[in-house]
Coordinates of C-alpha atoms in Angstrom, one line a residue:
M1 CA 103.8 131.2 125.4
A2 CA 103.2 134.9 124.5
V3 CA 103.5 134.2 120.8
C4 CA 101.2 131.1 121.2
A5 CA 98.7 133.3 123.0
A6 CA 98.5 135.6 120.0
L7 CA 98.2 132.6 117.7
F8 CA 95.4 131.3 119.9
A9 CA 93.6 134.7 119.8
V10 CA 93.9 135.3 116.1
G11 CA 92.9 131.7 115.4
W12 CA 89.8 132.3 117.6
G13 CA 88.9 135.3 115.4
G14 CA 89.5 133.3 112.2
N15 CA 87.0 130.6 113.1
E16 CA 84.3 132.4 115.2
F17 CA 82.4 133.2 112.0
T18 CA 82.0 129.5 111.0
P19 CA 79.2 128.3 113.3
L20 CA 77.4 131.6 112.8
L21 CA 76.7 130.7 109.2
V22 CA 73.5 129.1 110.3
M23 CA 72.4 132.3 112.1
Y24 CA 73.1 134.5 109.0
R25 CA 71.1 132.0 106.9
Q26 CA 68.1 132.1 109.3
E27 CA 68.0 135.7 110.4
D28 CA 69.4 137.6 107.4
E29 CA 68.2 135.1 104.8
M30 CA 71.5 134.9 103.0
T31 CA 71.8 132.1 100.4
P32 CA 74.1 129.1 100.9
L33 CA 76.3 130.3 98.1
V34 CA 76.7 133.8 99.6
L35 CA 77.6 132.2 103.0
D36 CA 80.1 129.8 101.4
V37 CA 81.8 132.7 99.6
L38 CA 82.0 134.6 102.9
L39 CA 83.4 131.5 104.6
G40 CA 86.2 131.4 102.0
A41 CA 86.6 135.2 101.8
Y42 CA 89.3 135.3 104.4
V43 CA 91.5 133.2 102.2
L44 CA 91.8 136.3 100.1
G45 CA 93.5 138.0 103.1
I46 CA 95.4 134.9 104.3
V47 CA 97.3 134.1 101.1
P48 CA 98.8 137.5 100.4
A49 CA 99.7 137.8 104.1
L50 CA 101.3 134.4 104.0
I51 CA 103.2 134.9 100.7
L52 CA 104.5 138.4 101.7
G53 CA 104.8 138.2 105.5
G54 CA 106.6 134.8 105.6
P55 CA 109.6 135.5 103.3
L56 CA 109.9 139.1 104.4
S57 CA 110.1 138.0 108.1
D58 CA 113.0 135.7 107.1
R59 CA 114.9 138.8 106.1
F60 CA 113.7 141.5 108.5
G61 CA 112.8 139.5 111.6
R62 CA 109.6 138.1 113.1
R63 CA 108.5 141.0 115.3
P64 CA 107.7 143.6 112.7
F65 CA 105.3 141.3 110.9
F66 CA 103.8 139.5 113.8
L67 CA 103.0 142.4 116.2
P68 CA 100.4 144.1 114.0
A69 CA 98.4 140.8 113.5
P70 CA 96.2 140.9 116.7
L71 CA 95.3 144.6 115.9
V72 CA 94.3 143.6 112.4
A73 CA 92.2 140.8 113.8
V74 CA 90.5 143.4 116.1
A75 CA 89.6 145.5 113.0
G76 CA 88.2 142.4 111.3
S77 CA 85.9 141.6 114.3
V78 CA 84.8 145.2 114.5
L79 CA 83.5 145.1 110.9
L80 CA 81.9 141.7 111.5
A81 CA 80.1 143.0 114.5
L82 CA 78.9 146.1 112.7
G83 CA 77.9 144.5 109.4
A84 CA 75.6 141.7 110.4
S85 CA 73.1 142.4 107.6
S86 CA 75.5 143.5 105.0
P87 CA 77.4 140.9 103.0
T88 CA 79.8 143.6 101.8
V89 CA 80.9 144.6 105.3
L90 CA 81.0 141.0 106.4
F91 CA 83.2 140.2 103.4
A92 CA 85.6 143.1 104.3
G93 CA 85.7 141.9 107.9
R94 CA 86.5 138.3 106.8
V95 CA 89.4 139.5 104.6
L96 CA 90.9 141.4 107.5
S97 CA 90.6 138.4 109.7
G98 CA 92.4 136.5 107.0
V99 CA 95.2 139.0 106.8
A100 CA 95.8 138.6 110.6
L101 CA 95.6 134.8 110.4
G102 CA 98.0 134.7 107.5
L103 CA 100.6 136.7 109.3
V104 CA 100.4 134.6 112.5
M105 CA 100.4 131.3 110.6
A106 CA 103.5 132.0 108.6
V107 CA 105.5 134.3 110.9
G108 CA 104.2 133.0 114.2
T109 CA 104.8 129.3 113.3
A110 CA 108.4 130.1 112.4
W111 CA 108.8 132.3 115.5
V112 CA 107.5 129.6 117.8
K113 CA 109.8 127.0 116.2
E114 CA 112.8 129.2 116.7
L115 CA 111.8 130.0 120.3
S116 CA 111.5 126.3 120.9
Q117 CA 115.2 125.6 120.5
A118 CA 118.5 126.9 122.0
P119 CA 119.3 129.4 123.2
F120 CA 115.7 130.2 124.1
D121 CA 114.5 126.8 125.1
T122 CA 117.2 124.2 125.7
G123 CA 114.8 121.5 126.9
A124 CA 112.5 121.3 123.9
R125 CA 112.3 118.1 121.9
E126 CA 112.7 118.0 118.1
G127 CA 109.5 118.9 116.4
S128 CA 108.0 120.6 119.5
G129 CA 107.8 124.0 117.8
A130 CA 105.5 122.6 115.1
G131 CA 103.3 120.9 117.8
R132 CA 103.1 124.1 119.9
A133 CA 102.1 126.3 117.0
A134 CA 99.6 123.9 115.6
L135 CA 98.1 123.3 119.1
A136 CA 97.7 127.0 119.8
L137 CA 96.0 127.6 116.5
T138 CA 93.7 124.7 116.7
A139 CA 92.7 125.5 120.3
G140 CA 91.8 129.0 119.1
F141 CA 89.8 127.6 116.2
A142 CA 87.9 125.3 118.5
L143 CA 87.1 127.6 121.4
G144 CA 86.4 130.5 119.1
A145 CA 83.7 128.5 117.3
G146 CA 82.3 127.0 120.5
V147 CA 82.0 130.3 122.4
A148 CA 80.6 132.1 119.4
A149 CA 78.0 129.5 118.8
A150 CA 77.0 129.5 122.5
L151 CA 76.7 133.3 122.6
A152 CA 74.8 133.4 119.3
Q153 CA 72.3 130.7 120.5
F154 CA 71.8 131.7 124.1
G155 CA 73.4 135.0 124.8
P156 CA 72.5 138.7 124.3
S157 CA 73.1 140.5 121.0
P158 CA 73.8 137.3 119.1
Q159 CA 75.2 139.1 116.0
Q160 CA 77.6 141.2 118.1
S161 CA 78.6 139.6 121.4
P162 CA 80.7 136.8 119.9
Y163 CA 83.0 139.4 118.2
F164 CA 83.3 141.6 121.3
V165 CA 84.7 138.6 123.2
H166 CA 87.4 138.2 120.5
I167 CA 88.2 141.8 120.5
V168 CA 89.1 141.7 124.2
L169 CA 91.2 138.5 123.8
A170 CA 93.1 139.9 120.8
I171 CA 94.0 143.2 122.6
A172 CA 95.1 141.2 125.7
S173 CA 97.3 139.0 123.5
F174 CA 98.8 142.0 121.8
S175 CA 99.9 143.4 125.2
L176 CA 101.9 140.3 125.9
L177 CA 104.1 140.5 122.8
W178 CA 106.3 143.5 123.6
R179 CA 108.8 141.5 125.7
V180 CA 109.2 138.5 123.4
P181 CA 112.8 138.3 122.1
E182 CA 113.5 138.5 118.4
S183 CA 114.7 135.1 117.1
R184 CA 115.7 136.1 113.6
R185 CA 118.6 138.5 112.9
T186 CA 117.9 141.2 110.3
S187 CA 119.9 140.6 107.2
D188 CA 120.2 143.3 104.5
D189 CA 122.8 142.0 102.0
G190 CA 121.7 144.4 99.2
R191 CA 119.5 141.8 97.4
P192 CA 116.3 143.2 95.8
L193 CA 113.2 142.6 97.9
L194 CA 111.7 140.5 95.2
E195 CA 114.5 138.0 95.7
D196 CA 113.1 137.4 99.2
L197 CA 109.8 136.1 97.6
K198 CA 111.7 133.2 96.0
I199 CA 111.5 130.1 98.2
P200 CA 114.2 127.7 97.0
S201 CA 113.0 124.8 99.1
A202 CA 109.5 125.0 97.5
V203 CA 110.9 123.0 94.6
H204 CA 112.4 120.3 96.8
R205 CA 111.2 116.9 95.7
R206 CA 110.1 116.0 99.2
F207 CA 107.9 119.1 99.2
L208 CA 106.4 118.4 95.8
F209 CA 105.7 114.7 96.2
V210 CA 104.8 114.5 99.9
V211 CA 103.6 117.9 101.2
V212 CA 101.8 119.2 98.1
P213 CA 99.4 116.2 97.7
M214 CA 98.3 116.3 101.3
A215 CA 98.2 120.1 102.0
P216 CA 94.7 120.9 100.6
W217 CA 93.2 118.1 102.8
V218 CA 94.2 120.0 106.0
F219 CA 91.4 122.4 105.8
G220 CA 89.4 120.3 103.3
T221 CA 88.7 117.9 106.2
A222 CA 88.1 120.7 108.7
A223 CA 85.7 122.5 106.4
S224 CA 83.8 119.3 105.6
A225 CA 83.3 118.7 109.3
Y226 CA 82.2 122.1 110.5
A227 CA 81.0 124.0 107.4
I228 CA 79.3 121.4 105.2
L229 CA 77.9 118.8 107.6
P230 CA 76.1 121.3 109.9
G231 CA 74.3 122.9 107.0
L232 CA 73.0 119.5 105.9
M233 CA 71.8 118.7 109.4
M234 CA 69.8 121.8 110.3
S235 CA 66.5 120.0 110.3
K236 CA 67.7 117.6 112.9
A237 CA 68.1 120.3 115.6
P238 CA 65.0 122.6 115.3
G239 CA 65.6 125.8 117.4
L240 CA 69.1 124.8 118.2
E241 CA 70.7 125.0 114.8
I242 CA 73.5 127.4 115.8
A243 CA 74.4 125.4 118.9
M244 CA 74.5 122.2 116.8
S245 CA 76.8 123.9 114.3
G246 CA 79.1 125.0 117.2
L247 CA 79.0 121.6 118.8
L248 CA 80.2 120.0 115.5
C249 CA 83.0 122.6 115.3
V250 CA 84.1 121.8 118.8
I251 CA 83.9 118.0 118.2
A252 CA 86.0 118.2 115.1
L253 CA 88.6 120.6 116.3
G254 CA 88.7 119.1 119.8
C255 CA 89.6 115.8 118.1
G256 CA 92.1 117.7 116.1
V257 CA 93.8 119.0 119.3
G258 CA 93.8 115.4 120.6
A259 CA 95.3 114.1 117.4
Q260 CA 98.0 116.8 117.5
R261 CA 99.0 115.6 120.9
I262 CA 99.8 112.1 119.6
A263 CA 101.0 113.1 116.1
G264 CA 104.6 112.7 117.1
R265 CA 104.0 108.9 117.6
F266 CA 103.2 108.6 113.9
D267 CA 106.1 110.8 112.7
D268 CA 109.2 109.3 111.3
P269 CA 112.1 111.5 109.9
G270 CA 113.1 108.6 107.6
S271 CA 109.7 108.1 105.9
A272 CA 106.3 109.8 105.2
R273 CA 104.6 107.8 107.9
G274 CA 103.1 110.9 109.6
V275 CA 101.5 112.3 106.5
G276 CA 100.5 108.8 105.2
S277 CA 98.8 108.0 108.4
A278 CA 96.9 111.3 108.3
L279 CA 95.7 110.7 104.7
A280 CA 94.5 107.2 105.7
V281 CA 92.4 108.7 108.4
T282 CA 91.1 111.3 105.8
V283 CA 89.8 108.5 103.6
V284 CA 88.0 107.0 106.6
G285 CA 86.5 110.4 107.5
M286 CA 85.2 111.0 104.0
V287 CA 83.6 107.6 103.9
L288 CA 81.9 108.2 107.2
A289 CA 80.7 111.6 106.0
A290 CA 79.1 109.9 103.0
V291 CA 77.4 107.3 105.3
A292 CA 76.2 110.1 107.7
V293 CA 74.6 112.1 104.9
G294 CA 73.2 109.0 103.3
L295 CA 71.5 108.0 106.6
D296 CA 70.6 111.6 107.4
S297 CA 71.7 110.9 110.9
L298 CA 73.0 113.5 113.4
A299 CA 74.7 110.8 115.4
W300 CA 76.6 109.5 112.4
V301 CA 77.5 113.1 111.5
A302 CA 79.2 113.4 115.0
V303 CA 81.2 110.3 114.2
A304 CA 82.2 111.6 110.8
A305 CA 83.2 115.0 112.4
T306 CA 85.4 113.1 114.9
A307 CA 87.3 111.3 112.2
L308 CA 87.6 114.4 110.0
G309 CA 88.8 116.4 113.0
A310 CA 91.4 113.8 113.8
A311 CA 92.6 113.8 110.2
Y312 CA 92.9 117.6 110.3
G313 CA 95.0 117.5 113.4
L314 CA 97.4 114.8 112.0
L315 CA 97.6 116.5 108.6
L316 CA 98.5 119.9 110.0
V317 CA 101.2 118.7 112.3
G318 CA 102.5 116.1 109.8
G319 CA 102.9 118.8 107.2
L320 CA 104.6 121.3 109.5
R321 CA 107.1 118.7 110.6
E322 CA 108.0 117.9 107.0
I323 CA 108.3 121.7 106.3
Q324 CA 110.6 122.3 109.2
R325 CA 112.9 119.5 108.0
I326 CA 112.9 120.6 104.3
A327 CA 113.3 124.4 104.8
G328 CA 116.7 126.0 104.6
P329 CA 118.1 128.3 107.2
D330 CA 116.8 131.4 105.3
D331 CA 113.4 130.4 104.1
L332 CA 111.6 128.7 107.0
A333 CA 108.8 131.2 107.3
G334 CA 108.6 131.4 103.5
L335 CA 108.1 127.7 103.0
T336 CA 105.7 127.7 105.9
A337 CA 103.7 130.4 104.0
V338 CA 103.7 128.3 100.9
Y339 CA 102.5 125.3 102.8
Y340 CA 99.6 127.2 104.5
S341 CA 98.6 128.8 101.2
L342 CA 98.2 125.3 99.8
T343 CA 96.2 124.1 102.9
Y344 CA 93.7 126.9 102.5
I345 CA 92.7 125.6 99.0
G346 CA 90.5 123.2 101.1
F347 CA 88.4 126.1 102.3
F348 CA 86.9 126.6 98.9
I349 CA 85.5 123.0 99.0
P350 CA 82.2 124.1 100.6
A351 CA 81.6 126.7 97.8
V352 CA 82.5 124.2 95.1
L353 CA 80.2 121.6 96.5
A354 CA 77.4 124.1 96.9
L355 CA 77.7 124.7 93.1
V356 CA 78.0 121.1 92.2
G357 CA 75.2 120.1 94.6
A358 CA 72.6 121.0 91.9
W359 CA 73.7 117.9 89.9
L360 CA 75.2 115.5 92.5
P361 CA 74.0 114.5 96.0
Y362 CA 76.4 115.2 98.8
T363 CA 76.7 111.4 99.5
V364 CA 78.2 110.9 96.1
M365 CA 80.5 113.9 96.5
F366 CA 81.9 112.6 99.8
V367 CA 82.5 109.2 98.1
I368 CA 84.4 111.1 95.4
G369 CA 86.3 112.9 98.2
A370 CA 87.3 109.5 99.7
V371 CA 88.6 108.4 96.3
L372 CA 90.6 111.6 95.8
A373 CA 92.1 111.2 99.3
L374 CA 93.1 107.7 98.4
I375 CA 94.8 109.0 95.3
S376 CA 96.7 111.5 97.4
F377 CA 97.8 108.7 99.8
S378 CA 99.1 106.7 96.8
I379 CA 101.2 109.6 95.6
V380 CA 102.7 110.1 99.0
A381 CA 103.3 106.3 99.3
L382 CA 105.4 106.4 96.1
S383 CA 107.8 108.8 97.8
W384 CA 107.6 107.1 101.2
R385 CA 111.4 106.9 101.9
R386 CA 112.6 109.0 98.9
H387 CA 113.8 112.6 98.5
L388 CA 114.6 112.9 102.2
P389 CA 116.0 116.3 103.1

């Protein structure tokens, strides 16, 4: 629970910025492209933290690489609070938020998985570690966005108060970590440190043909729901644009939490049913997003956000369950890091669509997204019961 609390707090900080994009666009007159770059900036912190923190924690233990993460998240929120009118300072804050998130996603997911089995938890079911970690992160993403939007729309100091709340949460979660037991024995067998960055199971056929095709859709669906659609619907909520953006975040991620609670019913160790079901919902979500934008309807956007959020929740848990079956005993956090690095490719989708939007309407781009999701589903279907670990 203490590790999940830190996952929750750092996830809160990772997503509190998203509904505030509307505020920065209105009050600081930042262009959509600048805001989309800031949205994806924390990927520049996430990926190195994932790629380095995950494998190194497989060798040196989870605690040394997880404990600093809440404090790094605090530093990120401090910069975001101070740099409201400076894209450069906001960029730096987003990168630090990404470093913190990358550490907790790779190291924390592995730590929760190991603490959800004997000798630490003798009553946990198979796969419960993946579910617990995903639920803590997604709850943090959802509540961070919702509270930040409410404070920015209705509270005092809209450009600072959302970040102050997160700073308090992150410090509180850090204070809970000191008594959590280490689950990974330190191993120093004389190998060069660069050897730890090699992830043997990353070339497993199951990973290549089932996990890789679905991974970018994890945050591709989420970013579509709470980064792209709110920006297209600003004219439908005059005076309440930030609240509308936060509401769509909460709808999408709340449905993601609900989907994660039932994801185990779709999972099957003998097939790719969990991932395949998630991609099928992704196709539906993309089609609904195209319909919503075509109709210019806020109600239909809420329906699309519901489907995209459910797809996100099923994708995240389905991928983590596959990872925890494929990974060897010495590269669990490393393979988790590779998986999360691939998922965050989806966070660049808003910036790409903002560039392409000069030539293609968003309705057409969402239809193209549905076709690409269907292609991903077809690739996974070809390996439905093959390459089992």
